Coordinates of C-alpha atoms in Angstrom, one line a residue:
Chain A
M10 CA 148.8 41.4 7.7
T11 CA 149.8 44.3 9.9
D12 CA 152.1 47.0 8.8
T13 CA 155.1 45.5 10.6
D14 CA 158.4 45.9 8.8
T15 CA 158.9 42.4 7.4
N16 CA 162.4 43.2 6.0
S17 CA 163.9 42.4 9.4
W18 CA 163.7 39.0 11.1
R19 CA 162.2 40.6 14.2
G20 CA 159.4 42.1 12.0
V21 CA 158.7 38.7 10.4
Q22 CA 158.8 37.1 13.8
S23 CA 156.2 39.5 15.2
E24 CA 154.0 38.9 12.2
L25 CA 154.3 35.1 12.6
L26 CA 153.6 35.4 16.3
R27 CA 150.5 37.4 15.6
R28 CA 149.2 34.7 13.2
I29 CA 149.8 32.0 15.8
N30 CA 148.3 34.0 18.7
E31 CA 145.3 35.1 16.8
K32 CA 144.8 31.5 15.5
E33 CA 145.0 32.7 12.0
W34 CA 147.3 29.7 11.9
P35 CA 145.5 27.3 14.2
A36 CA 147.2 24.9 16.5
G37 CA 148.5 21.9 14.6
S38 CA 148.1 23.5 11.2
L39 CA 150.9 23.4 8.5
V40 CA 152.7 26.6 8.2
P41 CA 153.6 27.8 4.6
N42 CA 157.1 27.0 3.6
E43 CA 160.0 29.4 4.0
V44 CA 160.2 30.2 0.2
D45 CA 156.5 31.2 0.0
L46 CA 156.7 33.2 3.2
A47 CA 159.8 35.1 2.0
E48 CA 158.0 35.9 -1.2
E49 CA 154.9 37.1 0.7
F50 CA 157.0 39.3 3.0
G51 CA 159.3 40.5 0.3
C52 CA 162.4 39.4 2.4
A53 CA 165.2 36.9 2.1
R54 CA 164.5 33.3 2.9
T55 CA 167.2 33.4 5.6
T56 CA 165.2 36.2 7.3
V57 CA 162.2 33.9 7.5
N58 CA 164.4 31.0 8.7
R59 CA 165.9 33.1 11.5
A60 CA 162.4 34.2 12.7
M61 CA 161.0 30.7 12.6
R62 CA 164.0 29.2 14.3
E63 CA 163.4 31.3 17.5
L64 CA 159.7 30.4 17.5
A65 CA 160.6 26.7 17.1
D66 CA 163.1 27.0 20.0
A67 CA 160.4 28.5 22.1
G68 CA 158.1 25.6 21.4
L69 CA 155.5 27.6 19.4
L70 CA 156.4 25.9 16.1
V71 CA 157.3 22.3 15.5
R72 CA 159.7 21.6 12.7
R73 CA 159.9 18.1 11.1
R74 CA 162.5 17.5 8.4
K75 CA 160.2 15.9 5.9
A76 CA 156.7 16.9 7.2
G77 CA 157.3 20.7 7.3
T78 CA 156.6 23.1 10.1
R79 CA 153.4 23.1 12.1
V80 CA 152.0 25.3 14.8
A81 CA 152.5 23.5 18.1
T82 CA 149.5 21.7 19.6
H83 CA 151.0 21.1 22.9
P84 CA 151.5 24.1 25.0
A85 CA 153.5 23.0 27.9
S86 CA 151.5 22.0 30.9
R87 CA 150.0 25.0 32.6
V88 CA 149.9 25.1 36.4
V89 CA 148.0 27.7 38.5
L90 CA 149.4 28.1 42.0
D91 CA 147.3 30.0 44.5
I92 CA 149.7 31.2 47.1
P93 CA 147.8 31.9 50.3
I94 CA 149.0 34.1 53.1
I95 CA 151.3 32.1 55.5
R96 CA 148.9 32.0 58.4
L97 CA 146.2 30.4 56.2
E98 CA 148.6 28.0 54.7
V99 CA 149.3 26.8 58.2
E100 CA 145.6 26.7 59.2
Q101 CA 144.7 24.9 56.0
R102 CA 146.9 22.1 57.3
N103 CA 144.8 22.1 60.4
A104 CA 147.6 23.4 62.5
E105 CA 147.8 26.4 64.8
W106 CA 149.7 29.3 63.4
R107 CA 151.9 31.7 65.3
Q108 CA 154.9 33.8 64.4
S109 CA 157.8 35.2 66.2
L110 CA 159.5 38.4 65.2
I111 CA 163.3 38.0 65.0
E112 CA 164.4 41.3 63.6
K113 CA 163.1 44.7 62.5
T114 CA 165.8 47.1 61.5
A115 CA 166.0 50.1 59.1
C116 CA 169.2 49.7 57.3
V117 CA 170.9 49.7 53.9
P118 CA 170.3 46.3 52.4
P119 CA 172.9 44.2 50.5
V120 CA 173.4 45.4 46.9
R121 CA 171.8 42.2 45.5
I122 CA 168.5 43.4 47.1
T123 CA 168.6 47.1 45.9
S124 CA 169.8 46.2 42.5
R125 CA 167.0 43.7 41.9
L126 CA 164.4 46.2 43.1
G127 CA 165.9 49.0 41.1
L128 CA 166.5 51.1 44.2
D129 CA 169.4 53.4 45.0
P130 CA 172.2 51.3 46.7
D131 CA 172.2 53.8 49.6
A132 CA 168.5 53.6 50.2
Q133 CA 167.5 52.5 53.7
M134 CA 165.0 49.7 53.8
L135 CA 163.1 48.0 56.6
H136 CA 164.5 44.5 57.3
V137 CA 161.9 42.3 58.9
R138 CA 162.6 38.7 59.7
S139 CA 160.1 36.3 61.4
L140 CA 159.7 32.7 62.1
H141 CA 156.3 31.2 61.4
F142 CA 155.2 28.1 63.3
A143 CA 152.6 25.4 62.7
D144 CA 151.6 23.8 66.0
N145 CA 154.8 25.1 67.6
H146 CA 157.0 23.5 65.0
P147 CA 159.0 25.9 62.8
F148 CA 157.1 26.2 59.4
L149 CA 159.1 28.7 57.6
H150 CA 161.5 31.6 57.9
E151 CA 160.4 34.9 56.3
D152 CA 163.3 37.3 55.4
R153 CA 161.8 40.5 54.1
W154 CA 163.0 43.9 52.9
M155 CA 160.4 46.6 52.6
N156 CA 160.7 49.9 50.7
I157 CA 160.2 52.5 53.4
A158 CA 159.7 55.3 50.9
A159 CA 156.8 53.5 49.3
L160 CA 155.2 52.4 52.6
P161 CA 154.4 55.4 54.8
G162 CA 154.4 54.5 58.5
V163 CA 155.9 51.0 58.0
E164 CA 158.6 51.7 60.5
R165 CA 156.1 52.2 63.3
V166 CA 154.1 49.0 62.6
D167 CA 154.4 46.3 65.3
F168 CA 155.3 43.3 63.3
S169 CA 155.2 41.1 66.3
A170 CA 151.4 41.7 66.4
V171 CA 150.7 41.4 62.7
S172 CA 152.9 39.5 60.3
S173 CA 154.6 41.6 57.6
N174 CA 153.1 39.2 55.1
E175 CA 149.5 40.1 56.2
W176 CA 150.2 43.8 56.8
L177 CA 151.5 44.2 53.2
I178 CA 148.5 42.4 51.7
E179 CA 146.2 44.8 53.5
N180 CA 148.3 48.0 53.1
A181 CA 150.2 47.7 49.9
P182 CA 148.5 45.9 47.0
Y183 CA 150.9 45.0 44.4
T184 CA 150.4 44.9 40.7
T185 CA 153.3 42.9 39.4
G186 CA 156.0 40.6 40.7
D187 CA 158.7 38.0 40.1
I188 CA 158.6 34.7 41.8
A189 CA 161.2 31.9 41.9
F190 CA 161.2 28.5 43.4
S191 CA 164.4 26.7 44.3
A192 CA 166.1 24.4 46.7
M193 CA 169.1 25.2 49.0
N194 CA 171.0 23.6 51.7
A195 CA 170.4 25.0 55.2
D196 CA 173.3 27.0 56.6
A197 CA 174.0 27.0 60.3
A198 CA 171.8 30.0 61.1
L199 CA 168.8 28.7 59.1
A200 CA 169.2 25.1 60.3
D201 CA 169.1 26.5 63.9
L202 CA 166.0 28.5 63.3
L203 CA 164.1 25.8 61.5
E204 CA 165.3 23.1 63.9
A205 CA 166.7 21.2 61.0
P206 CA 170.0 19.4 60.4
L207 CA 172.8 21.5 59.0
G208 CA 172.6 21.1 55.2
A209 CA 169.0 20.0 55.1
A210 CA 167.3 20.6 51.8
I211 CA 165.1 23.7 52.1
F212 CA 162.4 24.7 49.7
V213 CA 162.8 28.4 49.0
V214 CA 160.4 30.9 47.5
D215 CA 161.8 34.3 46.4
R216 CA 159.3 37.0 45.6
I217 CA 159.7 40.6 44.6
T218 CA 156.6 42.8 44.1
W219 CA 156.0 46.2 42.6
D220 CA 153.1 48.5 42.7
K221 CA 153.1 49.7 39.1
D222 CA 156.8 50.7 38.9
I223 CA 157.4 51.3 42.6
P224 CA 159.3 48.5 44.3
I225 CA 157.4 47.3 47.4
T226 CA 159.1 44.4 48.9
S227 CA 161.6 41.5 48.4
V228 CA 161.0 38.4 50.4
R229 CA 162.6 35.0 50.8
L230 CA 160.5 32.2 52.4
S231 CA 162.6 29.2 53.5
Y232 CA 160.4 26.3 54.5
A233 CA 161.2 23.7 57.1
P234 CA 162.3 20.3 55.6
G235 CA 159.5 18.1 54.2
Y236 CA 157.4 21.0 52.8
R237 CA 155.6 20.2 49.5
M238 CA 153.8 22.8 47.4
N239 CA 150.9 20.9 45.8
T240 CA 148.5 21.9 43.0
K241 CA 146.4 20.5 40.2
I242 CA 147.2 20.7 36.5
Chain B
M15 CA 128.6 20.3 57.3
T16 CA 131.4 18.5 59.1
D17 CA 131.2 17.8 62.8
T18 CA 133.6 20.7 63.6
D19 CA 132.8 22.5 66.8
T20 CA 131.1 25.6 65.6
N21 CA 130.7 27.2 69.0
S22 CA 134.3 28.7 68.7
W23 CA 135.3 31.2 66.0
R24 CA 138.1 28.8 64.9
G25 CA 135.5 26.0 64.5
V26 CA 133.3 28.3 62.4
Q27 CA 136.3 29.5 60.4
S28 CA 137.4 26.0 59.6
E29 CA 133.9 25.2 58.4
L30 CA 133.8 28.4 56.2
L31 CA 137.3 27.5 54.9
R32 CA 136.1 24.0 54.0
R33 CA 133.1 25.5 52.0
I34 CA 135.4 27.9 50.2
N35 CA 138.1 25.3 49.4
E36 CA 135.6 22.6 48.3
K37 CA 133.8 25.2 46.2
E38 CA 130.6 24.5 48.0
W39 CA 130.7 28.3 48.0
P40 CA 132.1 29.0 44.5
A41 CA 134.5 32.0 43.8
G42 CA 132.4 35.1 43.4
S43 CA 129.3 33.7 45.1
L44 CA 127.4 35.6 47.8
V45 CA 127.9 34.2 51.3
P46 CA 124.9 33.9 53.6
N47 CA 124.7 36.8 56.1
E48 CA 126.1 36.6 59.6
V49 CA 122.7 36.3 61.3
D50 CA 121.7 33.3 59.1
L51 CA 125.1 31.6 59.6
A52 CA 125.0 32.2 63.4
E53 CA 121.6 30.5 63.4
E54 CA 122.8 27.6 61.3
F55 CA 125.9 27.1 63.4
G56 CA 124.1 27.7 66.7
C57 CA 126.6 30.3 67.8
A58 CA 126.7 34.0 68.5
R59 CA 126.8 36.4 65.6
T60 CA 130.0 37.9 66.9
T61 CA 131.6 34.4 66.5
V62 CA 130.7 34.3 62.9
N63 CA 131.9 37.9 62.5
R64 CA 135.2 37.1 64.0
A65 CA 135.7 34.0 61.8
M66 CA 134.8 36.0 58.7
R67 CA 136.9 39.0 59.5
E68 CA 140.1 36.8 59.4
L69 CA 139.1 35.3 56.1
A70 CA 138.4 38.8 54.7
D71 CA 141.8 40.0 56.0
A72 CA 143.3 37.0 54.3
G73 CA 141.7 37.9 51.0
L74 CA 139.4 34.9 50.8
L75 CA 136.2 36.8 51.4
V76 CA 135.4 40.2 50.1
R77 CA 133.1 42.3 52.2
R78 CA 131.1 45.2 50.8
R79 CA 129.1 47.3 53.2
K80 CA 125.9 47.3 51.1
A81 CA 126.4 44.4 48.8
G82 CA 127.2 41.7 51.3
T83 CA 130.1 39.3 51.5
R84 CA 131.4 37.3 48.5
V85 CA 134.0 34.6 48.0
A86 CA 137.0 36.3 46.6
T87 CA 137.7 35.7 43.0
H88 CA 141.4 36.6 43.5
P89 CA 143.4 34.7 46.1
A90 CA 146.3 36.3 47.9
S91 CA 148.6 35.7 45.1
R92 CA 148.0 33.7 41.9
V93 CA 150.9 32.3 39.9
V94 CA 150.7 30.7 36.5
L95 CA 153.5 28.4 35.7
D96 CA 154.0 27.2 32.2
I97 CA 156.0 24.1 32.4
P98 CA 157.7 23.5 29.0
I99 CA 158.9 20.1 27.8
I100 CA 162.4 19.5 29.1
R101 CA 164.1 19.9 25.8
L102 CA 162.6 23.3 25.4
E103 CA 163.4 24.3 28.9
V104 CA 167.0 23.6 28.2
E105 CA 167.0 25.3 24.8
Q106 CA 165.3 28.4 26.3
R107 CA 168.4 28.7 28.4
N108 CA 170.4 28.8 25.2
A109 CA 172.0 25.5 26.0
E110 CA 172.2 22.4 23.9
W111 CA 169.9 19.6 25.0
R112 CA 170.5 15.9 24.9
Q113 CA 169.3 13.0 26.9
S114 CA 170.7 9.7 27.9
L115 CA 168.4 6.7 28.6
I116 CA 169.4 5.0 31.8
E117 CA 166.7 2.3 32.2
K118 CA 163.7 1.0 30.4
T119 CA 162.1 -2.0 32.2
A120 CA 158.6 -3.5 32.4
C121 CA 158.1 -4.4 36.1
V122 CA 155.9 -4.1 39.1
P123 CA 156.4 -0.6 40.6
P124 CA 156.7 0.2 44.3
V125 CA 153.3 0.3 46.0
R126 CA 153.6 4.1 46.6
I127 CA 153.4 4.5 42.8
T128 CA 150.5 2.1 42.1
S129 CA 148.5 3.3 45.1
R130 CA 148.8 7.0 44.1
L131 CA 147.8 6.1 40.5
G132 CA 144.9 3.9 41.7
L133 CA 146.3 0.9 39.9
D134 CA 146.4 -2.8 40.9
P135 CA 149.5 -3.3 43.0
D136 CA 150.5 -6.3 40.8
A137 CA 150.2 -4.3 37.5
Q138 CA 153.3 -4.1 35.5
M139 CA 154.4 -0.6 34.4
L140 CA 157.1 0.6 32.2
H141 CA 159.9 2.2 34.2
V142 CA 161.9 4.7 32.1
R143 CA 164.7 6.7 33.6
S144 CA 166.8 9.3 31.7
L145 CA 169.3 11.9 32.3
H146 CA 168.8 15.2 30.5
F147 CA 171.8 17.4 29.8
A148 CA 172.3 21.1 29.1
D149 CA 175.5 21.7 27.2
N150 CA 176.7 18.3 28.5
H151 CA 176.1 19.2 32.1
P152 CA 173.4 17.1 33.9
F153 CA 170.2 19.2 34.0
L154 CA 167.7 16.8 35.5
H155 CA 167.0 13.2 36.2
E156 CA 163.6 11.9 34.9
D157 CA 162.3 8.9 36.8
R158 CA 159.0 7.8 35.1
W159 CA 156.5 5.1 35.4
M160 CA 154.1 4.6 32.5
N161 CA 150.8 2.7 32.5
I162 CA 151.4 0.0 29.8
A163 CA 147.7 -0.9 29.7
A164 CA 146.8 2.7 28.7
L165 CA 149.6 3.3 26.3
P166 CA 149.5 0.7 23.5
G167 CA 152.9 0.0 22.0
V168 CA 154.8 2.0 24.6
E169 CA 157.1 -1.0 25.3
R170 CA 158.4 -0.9 21.8
V171 CA 159.2 2.8 21.7
D172 CA 162.9 3.7 21.6
F173 CA 163.2 6.2 24.4
S174 CA 166.8 6.8 23.6
A175 CA 165.7 8.4 20.4
V176 CA 162.7 10.3 21.8
S177 CA 162.4 11.4 25.4
S178 CA 159.5 9.8 27.2
N179 CA 158.5 13.3 28.1
E180 CA 158.0 14.3 24.5
W181 CA 156.6 11.0 23.4
L182 CA 153.8 11.2 26.0
I183 CA 153.0 14.8 25.0
E184 CA 152.5 13.7 21.5
N185 CA 150.9 10.3 22.1
A186 CA 149.0 10.6 25.4
P187 CA 147.2 13.9 26.0
Y188 CA 146.2 14.1 29.6
T189 CA 143.2 15.8 31.1
T190 CA 144.1 16.2 34.8
G191 CA 147.1 15.9 37.0
D192 CA 148.6 16.5 40.4
I193 CA 151.8 18.3 40.7
A194 CA 154.0 18.9 43.7
F195 CA 157.2 20.9 44.2
S196 CA 159.6 20.1 47.0
A197 CA 163.3 20.0 48.0
M198 CA 165.3 16.9 48.9
N199 CA 168.9 16.0 49.7
A200 CA 170.6 14.1 47.0
D201 CA 171.3 10.4 47.9
A202 CA 174.5 8.7 46.6
A203 CA 172.8 7.5 43.4
L204 CA 171.3 10.8 42.5
A205 CA 174.4 12.8 43.5
D206 CA 176.4 10.6 41.1
L207 CA 174.0 11.0 38.2
L208 CA 173.7 14.8 38.6
E209 CA 177.4 15.2 39.3
A210 CA 176.5 16.9 42.6
P211 CA 177.9 16.6 46.1
L212 CA 176.2 14.0 48.3
G213 CA 173.3 15.7 50.2
A214 CA 173.1 18.6 47.8
A215 CA 169.7 20.4 47.8
I216 CA 167.7 19.1 44.8
F217 CA 164.6 20.8 43.5
V218 CA 162.0 18.1 42.8
V219 CA 158.9 18.1 40.7
D220 CA 156.5 15.2 41.2
R221 CA 153.7 14.9 38.6
I222 CA 150.9 12.4 38.1
T223 CA 148.6 12.6 35.1
W224 CA 145.3 11.0 34.1
D225 CA 143.4 10.9 30.9
K226 CA 139.9 11.3 32.3
D227 CA 140.1 8.6 35.0
I228 CA 142.8 6.4 33.4
P229 CA 146.2 6.9 35.0
I230 CA 148.9 7.6 32.4
T231 CA 152.1 8.3 34.2
S232 CA 153.9 9.2 37.4
V233 CA 157.1 11.1 37.0
R234 CA 159.7 12.6 39.3
L235 CA 162.0 15.3 37.9
S236 CA 165.1 15.9 40.1
Y237 CA 167.0 19.0 39.0
A238 CA 170.7 19.6 39.3
P239 CA 171.7 22.0 42.1
G240 CA 171.2 25.7 41.4
Y241 CA 168.0 25.3 39.4
R242 CA 165.4 28.0 39.8
M243 CA 161.9 27.9 38.4
N244 CA 161.0 31.5 37.6
T245 CA 157.7 33.2 36.8
K246 CA 155.7 36.4 37.0
I247 CA 152.9 37.1 39.3

């Protein structure tokens, strides 16, 4: 038992979590009942109940009315996605890659970009948009904002010669990021770029990366219709 | 070695890529030096160098001046997705989960299902379709085929009381699987179920699982519009 404060439900929860994570309570094992835990922790039974409810909601504990509470045996399925650079993704499909630079402008981005990156709303960023092709068919549209202050010289890079995707991998290693996958209907501009019907279902990847706590880039990749991201479980 | 043309750097690159992708050269392993590869491929050393340079730029090979070239242990970007059971995914959004069973029929599935599972095209499977709700709004449509031969008693399970998703997790642990993410436009039936406009962009997860080499289930999850799958890099 750590010296966590077990008078609060958060303290109890963190102790329960520790026992689960360190396998002190192995997967599938029966967890002591709430009355016994309350006595052990010197807290109210409702405190234990509150702490366990959240863990059950999160799928770490499995509560059965008659059979008591057990440590979950089934972590959800875990999937590892290796996201290659775009050129390689095209080449791995045995297609020839090329890109076409659509825009490169230093300007103040929409607030939704600066706010998610944690940047000053007046900060200029470099807006780089390119279309990537596979065998001369549009493969995806890359819509990227780059933090000029964190990327010395980025304004002078010729992104028609090197894709911003590859330039960043070589010049700005990131340490953390958020990624989100979704689907959206193509608007007129995107449909036109991707040579897709208006309203076509588009697979979208949004990614934001930081180097420690410095925001580096925010990018949206919009794939031409029919794209599938495959992996193994 | 495939019969790729290894006189060109693209030919060499595609052969190197194959060796990396098929783990003939495992992650972290030392790659033969350029002179030896040039001899093996019957090409110029500069051709091998050109092919490897691009793979190094792409982060698939790691070159060290003295220590030689190794297969990267870290691809461009690695994402771990923990896919929770559907009920938990809903509850983690602080919404109330319920499901409604739409169909449970033993029948011969479409050939695309049996062929991907490697089952006899005449094999009967259990077709279970359910709608999952979050706070009484449609959350996703689950369209599942279950291998009756591998799941004794499955035909007698009341899938209106327990979702097939949870029943399988508790009763049929899988060992391997394929998973694919894509986007599609809702057809009339799906739009109706998900209370979405006809043609709305739908985020789709297709998953097939095996227990060793026995096919267990093939499922398509079609999420209501607006769904985002988020994770950290």
